[in-house]
C-alpha atoms as an extended CHARMM CRD file, in Angstrom:
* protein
*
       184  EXT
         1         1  UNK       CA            -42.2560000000       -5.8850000000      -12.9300000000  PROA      1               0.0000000000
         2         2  UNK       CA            -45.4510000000       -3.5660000000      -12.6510000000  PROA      2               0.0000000000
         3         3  UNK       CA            -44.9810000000       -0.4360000000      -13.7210000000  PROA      3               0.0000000000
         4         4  UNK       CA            -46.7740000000        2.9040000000      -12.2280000000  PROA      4               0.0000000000
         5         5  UNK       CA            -47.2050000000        6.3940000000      -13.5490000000  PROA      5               0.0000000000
         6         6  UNK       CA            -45.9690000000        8.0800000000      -10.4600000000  PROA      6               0.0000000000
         7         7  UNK       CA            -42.0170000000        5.8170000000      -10.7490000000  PROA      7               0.0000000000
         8         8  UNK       CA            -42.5320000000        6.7960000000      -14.6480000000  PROA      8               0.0000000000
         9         9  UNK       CA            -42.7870000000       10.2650000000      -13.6710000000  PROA      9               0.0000000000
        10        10  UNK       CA            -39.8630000000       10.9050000000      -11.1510000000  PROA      10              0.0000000000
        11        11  UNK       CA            -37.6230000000        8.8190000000      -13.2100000000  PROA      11              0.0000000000
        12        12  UNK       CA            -38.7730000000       11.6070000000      -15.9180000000  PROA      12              0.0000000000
        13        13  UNK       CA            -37.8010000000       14.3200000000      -13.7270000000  PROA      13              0.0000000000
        14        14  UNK       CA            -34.5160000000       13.5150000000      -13.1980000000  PROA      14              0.0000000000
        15        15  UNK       CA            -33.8220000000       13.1880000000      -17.1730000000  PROA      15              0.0000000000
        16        16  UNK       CA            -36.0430000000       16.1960000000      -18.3430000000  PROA      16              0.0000000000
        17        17  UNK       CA            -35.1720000000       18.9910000000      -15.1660000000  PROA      17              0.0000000000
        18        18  UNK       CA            -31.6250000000       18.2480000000      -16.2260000000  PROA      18              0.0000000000
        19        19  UNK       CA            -32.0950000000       17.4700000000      -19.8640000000  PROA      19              0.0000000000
        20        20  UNK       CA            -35.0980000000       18.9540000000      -21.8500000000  PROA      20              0.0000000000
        21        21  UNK       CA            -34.7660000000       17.8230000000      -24.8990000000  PROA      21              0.0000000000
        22        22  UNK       CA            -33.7440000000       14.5620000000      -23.5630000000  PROA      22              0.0000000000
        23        23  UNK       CA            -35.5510000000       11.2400000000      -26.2080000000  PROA      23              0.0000000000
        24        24  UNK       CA            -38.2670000000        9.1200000000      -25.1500000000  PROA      24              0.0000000000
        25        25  UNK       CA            -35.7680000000        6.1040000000      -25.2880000000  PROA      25              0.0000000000
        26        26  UNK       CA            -33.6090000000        7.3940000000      -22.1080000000  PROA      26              0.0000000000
        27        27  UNK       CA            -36.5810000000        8.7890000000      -20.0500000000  PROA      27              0.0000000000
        28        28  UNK       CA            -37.5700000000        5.3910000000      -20.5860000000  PROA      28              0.0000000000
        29        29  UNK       CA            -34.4950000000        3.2670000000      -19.5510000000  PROA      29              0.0000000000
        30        30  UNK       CA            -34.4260000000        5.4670000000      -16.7350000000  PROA      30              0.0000000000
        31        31  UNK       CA            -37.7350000000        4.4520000000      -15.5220000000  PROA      31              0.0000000000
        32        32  UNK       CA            -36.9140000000        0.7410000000      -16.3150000000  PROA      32              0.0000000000
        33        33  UNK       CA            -39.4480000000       -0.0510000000      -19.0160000000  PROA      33              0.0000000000
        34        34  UNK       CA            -39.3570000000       -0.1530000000      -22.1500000000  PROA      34              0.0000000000
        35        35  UNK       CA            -40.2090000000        2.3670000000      -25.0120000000  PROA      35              0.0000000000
        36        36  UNK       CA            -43.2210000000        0.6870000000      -25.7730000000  PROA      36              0.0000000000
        37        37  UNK       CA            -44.4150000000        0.4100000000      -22.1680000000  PROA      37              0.0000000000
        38        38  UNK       CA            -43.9980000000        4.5810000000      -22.1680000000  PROA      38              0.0000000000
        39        39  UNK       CA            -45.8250000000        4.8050000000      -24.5200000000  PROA      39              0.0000000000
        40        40  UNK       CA            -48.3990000000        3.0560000000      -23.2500000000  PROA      40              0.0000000000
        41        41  UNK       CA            -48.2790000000        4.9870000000      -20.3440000000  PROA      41              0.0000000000
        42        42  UNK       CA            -47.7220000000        8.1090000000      -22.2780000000  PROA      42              0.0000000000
        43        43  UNK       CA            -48.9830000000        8.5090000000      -25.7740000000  PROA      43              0.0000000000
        44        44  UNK       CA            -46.6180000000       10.3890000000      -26.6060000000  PROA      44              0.0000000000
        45        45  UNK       CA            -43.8210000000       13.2820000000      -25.3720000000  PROA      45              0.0000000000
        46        46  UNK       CA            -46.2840000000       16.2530000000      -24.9030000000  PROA      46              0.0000000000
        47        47  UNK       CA            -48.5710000000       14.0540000000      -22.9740000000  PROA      47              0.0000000000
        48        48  UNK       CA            -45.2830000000       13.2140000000      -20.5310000000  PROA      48              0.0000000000
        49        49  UNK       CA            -44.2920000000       16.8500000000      -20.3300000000  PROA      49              0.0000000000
        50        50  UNK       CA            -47.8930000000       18.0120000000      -19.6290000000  PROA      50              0.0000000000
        51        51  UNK       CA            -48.1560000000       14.9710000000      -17.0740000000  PROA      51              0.0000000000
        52        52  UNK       CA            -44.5530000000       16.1890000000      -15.2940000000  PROA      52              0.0000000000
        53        53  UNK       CA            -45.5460000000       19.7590000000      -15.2150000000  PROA      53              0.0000000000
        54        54  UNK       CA            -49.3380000000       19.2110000000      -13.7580000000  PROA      54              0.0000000000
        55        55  UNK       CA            -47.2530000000       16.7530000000      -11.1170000000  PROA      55              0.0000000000
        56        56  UNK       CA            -45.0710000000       20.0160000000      -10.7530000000  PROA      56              0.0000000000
        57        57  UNK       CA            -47.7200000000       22.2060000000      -10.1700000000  PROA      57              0.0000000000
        58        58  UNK       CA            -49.6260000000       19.9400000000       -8.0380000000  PROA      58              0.0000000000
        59        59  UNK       CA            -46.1150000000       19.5380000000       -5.7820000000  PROA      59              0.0000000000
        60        60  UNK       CA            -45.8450000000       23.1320000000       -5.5110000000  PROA      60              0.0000000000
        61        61  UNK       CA            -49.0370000000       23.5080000000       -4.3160000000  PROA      61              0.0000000000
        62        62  UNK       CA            -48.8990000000       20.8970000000       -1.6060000000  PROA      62              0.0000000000
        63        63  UNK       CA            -45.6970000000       22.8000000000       -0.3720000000  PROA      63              0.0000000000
        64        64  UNK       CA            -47.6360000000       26.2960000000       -0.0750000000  PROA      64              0.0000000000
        65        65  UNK       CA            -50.3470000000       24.3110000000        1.4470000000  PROA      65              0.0000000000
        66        66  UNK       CA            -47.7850000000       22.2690000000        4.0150000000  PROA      66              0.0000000000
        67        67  UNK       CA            -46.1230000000       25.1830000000        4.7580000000  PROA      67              0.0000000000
        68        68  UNK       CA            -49.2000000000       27.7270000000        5.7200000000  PROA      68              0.0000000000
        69        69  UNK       CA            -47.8960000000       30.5440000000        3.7590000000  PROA      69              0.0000000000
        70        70  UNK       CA            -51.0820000000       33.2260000000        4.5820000000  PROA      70              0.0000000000
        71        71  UNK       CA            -50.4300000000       32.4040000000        8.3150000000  PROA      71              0.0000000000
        72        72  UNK       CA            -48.0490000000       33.8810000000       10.3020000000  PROA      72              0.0000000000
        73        73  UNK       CA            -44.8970000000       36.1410000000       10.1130000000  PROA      73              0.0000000000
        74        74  UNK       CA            -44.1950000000       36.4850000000        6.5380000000  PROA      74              0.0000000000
        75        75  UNK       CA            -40.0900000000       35.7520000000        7.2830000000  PROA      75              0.0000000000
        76        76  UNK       CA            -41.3450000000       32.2480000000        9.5760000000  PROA      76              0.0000000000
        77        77  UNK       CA            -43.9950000000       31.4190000000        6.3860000000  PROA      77              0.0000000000
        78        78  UNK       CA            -41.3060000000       31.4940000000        4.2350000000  PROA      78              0.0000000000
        79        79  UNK       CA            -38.7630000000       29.3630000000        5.7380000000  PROA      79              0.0000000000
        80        80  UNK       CA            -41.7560000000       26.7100000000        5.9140000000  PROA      80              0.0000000000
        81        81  UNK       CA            -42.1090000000       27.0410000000        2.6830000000  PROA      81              0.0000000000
        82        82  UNK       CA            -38.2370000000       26.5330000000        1.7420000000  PROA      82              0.0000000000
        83        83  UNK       CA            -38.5430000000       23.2050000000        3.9520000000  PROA      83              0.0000000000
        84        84  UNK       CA            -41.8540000000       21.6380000000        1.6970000000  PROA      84              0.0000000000
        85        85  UNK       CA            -40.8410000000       22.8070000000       -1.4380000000  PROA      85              0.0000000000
        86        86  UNK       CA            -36.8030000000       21.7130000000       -1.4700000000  PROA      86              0.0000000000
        87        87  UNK       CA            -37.2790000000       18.4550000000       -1.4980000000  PROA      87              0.0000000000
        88        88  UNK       CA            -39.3070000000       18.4720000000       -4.8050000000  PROA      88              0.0000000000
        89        89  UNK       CA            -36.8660000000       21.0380000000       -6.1060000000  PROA      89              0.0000000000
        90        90  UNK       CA            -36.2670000000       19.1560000000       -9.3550000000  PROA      90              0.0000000000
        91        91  UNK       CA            -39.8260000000       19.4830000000      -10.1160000000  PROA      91              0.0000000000
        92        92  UNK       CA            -39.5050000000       23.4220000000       -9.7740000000  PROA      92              0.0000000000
        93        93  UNK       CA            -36.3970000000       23.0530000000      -11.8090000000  PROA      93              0.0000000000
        94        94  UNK       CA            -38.4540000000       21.0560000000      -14.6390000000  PROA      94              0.0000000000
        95        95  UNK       CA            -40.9690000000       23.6350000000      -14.5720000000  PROA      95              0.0000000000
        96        96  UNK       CA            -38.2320000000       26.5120000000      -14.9300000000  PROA      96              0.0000000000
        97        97  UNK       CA            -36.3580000000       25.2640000000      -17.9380000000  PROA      97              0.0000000000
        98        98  UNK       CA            -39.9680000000       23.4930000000      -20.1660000000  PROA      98              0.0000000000
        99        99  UNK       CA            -40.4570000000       26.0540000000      -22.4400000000  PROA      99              0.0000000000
       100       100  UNK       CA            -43.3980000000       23.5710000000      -24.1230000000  PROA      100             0.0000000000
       101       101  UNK       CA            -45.5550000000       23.9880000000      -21.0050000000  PROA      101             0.0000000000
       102       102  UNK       CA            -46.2020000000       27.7290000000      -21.6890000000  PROA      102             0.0000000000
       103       103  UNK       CA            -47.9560000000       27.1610000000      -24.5570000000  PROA      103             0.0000000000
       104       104  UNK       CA            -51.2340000000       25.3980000000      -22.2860000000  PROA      104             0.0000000000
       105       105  UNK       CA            -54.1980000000       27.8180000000      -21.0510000000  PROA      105             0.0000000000
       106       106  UNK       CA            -54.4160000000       25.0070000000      -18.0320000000  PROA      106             0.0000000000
       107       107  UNK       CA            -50.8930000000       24.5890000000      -17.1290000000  PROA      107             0.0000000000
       108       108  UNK       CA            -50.5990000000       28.6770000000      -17.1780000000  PROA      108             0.0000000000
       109       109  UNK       CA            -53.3400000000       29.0890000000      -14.9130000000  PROA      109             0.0000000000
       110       110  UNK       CA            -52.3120000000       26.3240000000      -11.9930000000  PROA      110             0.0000000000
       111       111  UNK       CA            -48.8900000000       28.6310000000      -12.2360000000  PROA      111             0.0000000000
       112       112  UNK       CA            -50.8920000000       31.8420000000      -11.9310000000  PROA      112             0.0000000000
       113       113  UNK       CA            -52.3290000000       30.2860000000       -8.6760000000  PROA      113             0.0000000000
       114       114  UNK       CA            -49.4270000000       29.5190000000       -7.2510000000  PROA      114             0.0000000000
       115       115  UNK       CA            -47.6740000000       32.3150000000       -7.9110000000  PROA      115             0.0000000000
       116       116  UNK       CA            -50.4340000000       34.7500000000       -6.4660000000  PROA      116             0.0000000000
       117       117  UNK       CA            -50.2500000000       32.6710000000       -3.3120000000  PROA      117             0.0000000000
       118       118  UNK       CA            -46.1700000000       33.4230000000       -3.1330000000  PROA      118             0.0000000000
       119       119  UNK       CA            -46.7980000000       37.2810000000       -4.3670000000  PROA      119             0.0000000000
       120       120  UNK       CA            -49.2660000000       37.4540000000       -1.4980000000  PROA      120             0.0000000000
       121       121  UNK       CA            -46.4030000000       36.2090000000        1.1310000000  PROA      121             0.0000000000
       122       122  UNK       CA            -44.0810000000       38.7760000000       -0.7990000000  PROA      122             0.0000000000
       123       123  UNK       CA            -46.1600000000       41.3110000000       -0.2260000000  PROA      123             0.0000000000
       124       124  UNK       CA            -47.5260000000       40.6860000000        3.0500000000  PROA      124             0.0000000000
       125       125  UNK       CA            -44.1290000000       40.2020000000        4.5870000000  PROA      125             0.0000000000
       126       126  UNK       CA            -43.5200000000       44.0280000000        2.6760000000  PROA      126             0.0000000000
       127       127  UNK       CA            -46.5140000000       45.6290000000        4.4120000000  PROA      127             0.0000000000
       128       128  UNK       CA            -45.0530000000       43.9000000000        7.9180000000  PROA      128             0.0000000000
       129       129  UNK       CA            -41.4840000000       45.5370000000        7.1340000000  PROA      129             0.0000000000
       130       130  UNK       CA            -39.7260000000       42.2520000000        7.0190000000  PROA      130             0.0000000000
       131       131  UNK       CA            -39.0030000000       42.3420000000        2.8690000000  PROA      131             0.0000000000
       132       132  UNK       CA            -37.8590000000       45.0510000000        1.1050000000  PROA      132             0.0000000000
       133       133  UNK       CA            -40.3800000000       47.1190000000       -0.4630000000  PROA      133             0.0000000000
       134       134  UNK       CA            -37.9760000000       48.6030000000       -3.1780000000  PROA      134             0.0000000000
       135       135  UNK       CA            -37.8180000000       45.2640000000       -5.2610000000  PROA      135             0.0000000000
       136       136  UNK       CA            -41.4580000000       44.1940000000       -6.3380000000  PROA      136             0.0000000000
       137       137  UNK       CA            -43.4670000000       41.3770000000       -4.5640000000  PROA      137             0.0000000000
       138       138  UNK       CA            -43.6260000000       39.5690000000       -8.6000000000  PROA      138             0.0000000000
       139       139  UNK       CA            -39.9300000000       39.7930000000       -9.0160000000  PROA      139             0.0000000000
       140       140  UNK       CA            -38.8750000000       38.4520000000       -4.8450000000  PROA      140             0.0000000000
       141       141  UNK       CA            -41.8430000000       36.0030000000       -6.1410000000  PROA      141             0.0000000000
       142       142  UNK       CA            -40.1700000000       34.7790000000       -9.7010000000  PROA      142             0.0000000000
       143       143  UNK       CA            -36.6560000000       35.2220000000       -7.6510000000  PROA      143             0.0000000000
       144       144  UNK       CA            -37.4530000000       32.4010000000       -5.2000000000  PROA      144             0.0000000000
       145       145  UNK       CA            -38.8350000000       30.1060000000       -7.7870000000  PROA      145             0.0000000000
       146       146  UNK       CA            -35.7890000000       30.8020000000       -9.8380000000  PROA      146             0.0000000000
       147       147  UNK       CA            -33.3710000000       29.8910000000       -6.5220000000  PROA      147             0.0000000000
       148       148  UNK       CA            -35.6870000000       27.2050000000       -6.0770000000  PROA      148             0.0000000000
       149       149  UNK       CA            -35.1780000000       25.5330000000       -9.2570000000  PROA      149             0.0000000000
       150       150  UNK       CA            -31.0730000000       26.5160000000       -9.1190000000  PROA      150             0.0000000000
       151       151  UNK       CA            -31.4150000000       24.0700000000       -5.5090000000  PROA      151             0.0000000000
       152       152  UNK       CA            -33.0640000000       21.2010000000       -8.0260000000  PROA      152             0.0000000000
       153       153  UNK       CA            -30.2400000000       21.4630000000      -10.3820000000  PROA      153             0.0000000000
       154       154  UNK       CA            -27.4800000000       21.6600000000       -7.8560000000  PROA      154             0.0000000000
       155       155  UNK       CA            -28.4310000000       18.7290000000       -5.8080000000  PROA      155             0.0000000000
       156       156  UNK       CA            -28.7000000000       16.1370000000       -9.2120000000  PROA      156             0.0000000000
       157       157  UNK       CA            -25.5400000000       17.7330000000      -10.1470000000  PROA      157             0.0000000000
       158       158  UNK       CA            -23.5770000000       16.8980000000       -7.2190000000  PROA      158             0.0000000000
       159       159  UNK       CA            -22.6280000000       20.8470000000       -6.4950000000  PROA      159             0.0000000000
       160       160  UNK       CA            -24.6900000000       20.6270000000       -3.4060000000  PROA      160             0.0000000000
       161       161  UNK       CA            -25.3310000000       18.2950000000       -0.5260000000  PROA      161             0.0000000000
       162       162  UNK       CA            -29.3980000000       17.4370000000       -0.3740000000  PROA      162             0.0000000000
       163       163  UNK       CA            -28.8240000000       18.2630000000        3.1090000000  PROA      163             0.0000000000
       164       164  UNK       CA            -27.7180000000       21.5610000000        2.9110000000  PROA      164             0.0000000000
       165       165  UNK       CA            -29.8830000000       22.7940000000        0.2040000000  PROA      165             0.0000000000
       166       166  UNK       CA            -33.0450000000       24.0390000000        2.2720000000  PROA      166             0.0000000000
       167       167  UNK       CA            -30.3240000000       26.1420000000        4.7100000000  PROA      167             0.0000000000
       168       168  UNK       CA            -28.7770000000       27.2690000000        0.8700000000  PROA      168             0.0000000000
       169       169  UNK       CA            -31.6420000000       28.7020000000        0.0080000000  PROA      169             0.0000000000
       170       170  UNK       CA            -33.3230000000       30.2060000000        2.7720000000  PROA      170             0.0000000000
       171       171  UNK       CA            -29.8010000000       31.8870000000        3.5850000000  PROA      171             0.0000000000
       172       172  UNK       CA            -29.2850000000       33.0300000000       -0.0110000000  PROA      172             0.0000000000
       173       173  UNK       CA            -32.8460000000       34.2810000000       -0.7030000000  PROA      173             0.0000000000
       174       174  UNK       CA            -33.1370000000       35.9320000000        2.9600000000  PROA      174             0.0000000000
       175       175  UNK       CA            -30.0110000000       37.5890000000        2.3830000000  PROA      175             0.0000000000
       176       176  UNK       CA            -31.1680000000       39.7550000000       -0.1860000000  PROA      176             0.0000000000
       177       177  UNK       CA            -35.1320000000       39.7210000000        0.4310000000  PROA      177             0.0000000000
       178       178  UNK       CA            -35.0730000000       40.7810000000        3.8810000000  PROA      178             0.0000000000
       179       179  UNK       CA            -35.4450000000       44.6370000000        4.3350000000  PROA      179             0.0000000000
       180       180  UNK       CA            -32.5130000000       46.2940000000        6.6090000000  PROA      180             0.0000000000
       181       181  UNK       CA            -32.0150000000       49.2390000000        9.0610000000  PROA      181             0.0000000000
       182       182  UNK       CA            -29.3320000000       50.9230000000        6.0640000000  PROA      182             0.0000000000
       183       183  UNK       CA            -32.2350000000       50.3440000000        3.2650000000  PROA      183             0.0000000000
       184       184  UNK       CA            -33.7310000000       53.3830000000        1.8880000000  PROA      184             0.0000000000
């Protein structure tokens, strides 16, 4: 059976978003291969968690990419964004719970990219009155990733129906993002 980074690295997801701290030996039998063949692949576990985070990263920028997120209404941009990022929601859950990835200058600065690009949405969708302006563009930014992330973790868990999760999240986020007549 041939064995290719990209099966290696989903089958990694689904351990690591869910398990961290998870051994090389069932990251591996998830994937099929053996330990050896891993590390082959892999030299080792901070070369798989860098690998799963840069595919994370990559991911999320495809979505904001897919999704047009400096075009538009700010509420529309948004809900395109829910629909190319959900389905890669495990990734975003991976990337909430690695505390290893932190420590790496390159990692840090492919988040700060894609961050800025959601804090711009955040606050342009402020400056056209459709998000509140009394909760900061940074937090509505680290809020959706966060909500994000809680989607990834619900769907593997079996607490929510893959189906339902980009409506889930829109719904909740929306709910308490989008700026109302009664708001001061």
């Amino acid at each position: 059976m041939a064995t290719d980074r990209d099966s290696v690295l989903e089958a990694a997801v689904g351990i690591l978003s869910r398990r961290p701290t998870a051994h090389l030996d069932e990251i591996a039998r998830a994937a099929g291969i053996s330990r050896a063949t891993l590390h082959r692949i892999f030299p080792g576990r901070e070369a798989l968690i860098l690998e799963v985070g840069a595919l994370g990263l990559r991911r999320f920028s495809a979505a904001l990419d897919t999704a047009r997120v400096e075009e538009g209404n700010a509420e529309a941009a948004l809900r395109r964004l829910v629909d190319a990022v959900v389905p890669d929601a495990a990734l975003c859950a991976f990337l909430a719970g690695e505390n290893q990835l932190y420590d790496h200058e390159e990692i840090n600065d492919l988040w700060e990219l894609q961050d800025a690009r959601v804090r711009a949405l955040f606050l342009r969708g402020q400056q056209e009155g459709v998000f509140r302006v009394e909760l900061s563009a940074a937090w509505l930014s680290e809020a959706f990733f966060d909500l994000v992330a809680g989607i990834g973790w619900a769907v593997q868990e079996g607490r929510l129906a893959p189906r339902e999760s980009a409506f889930s999240l829109a719904e909740l986020f929306l709910g308490g993002a989008l700026r109302r007549s009664d708001t001061p």
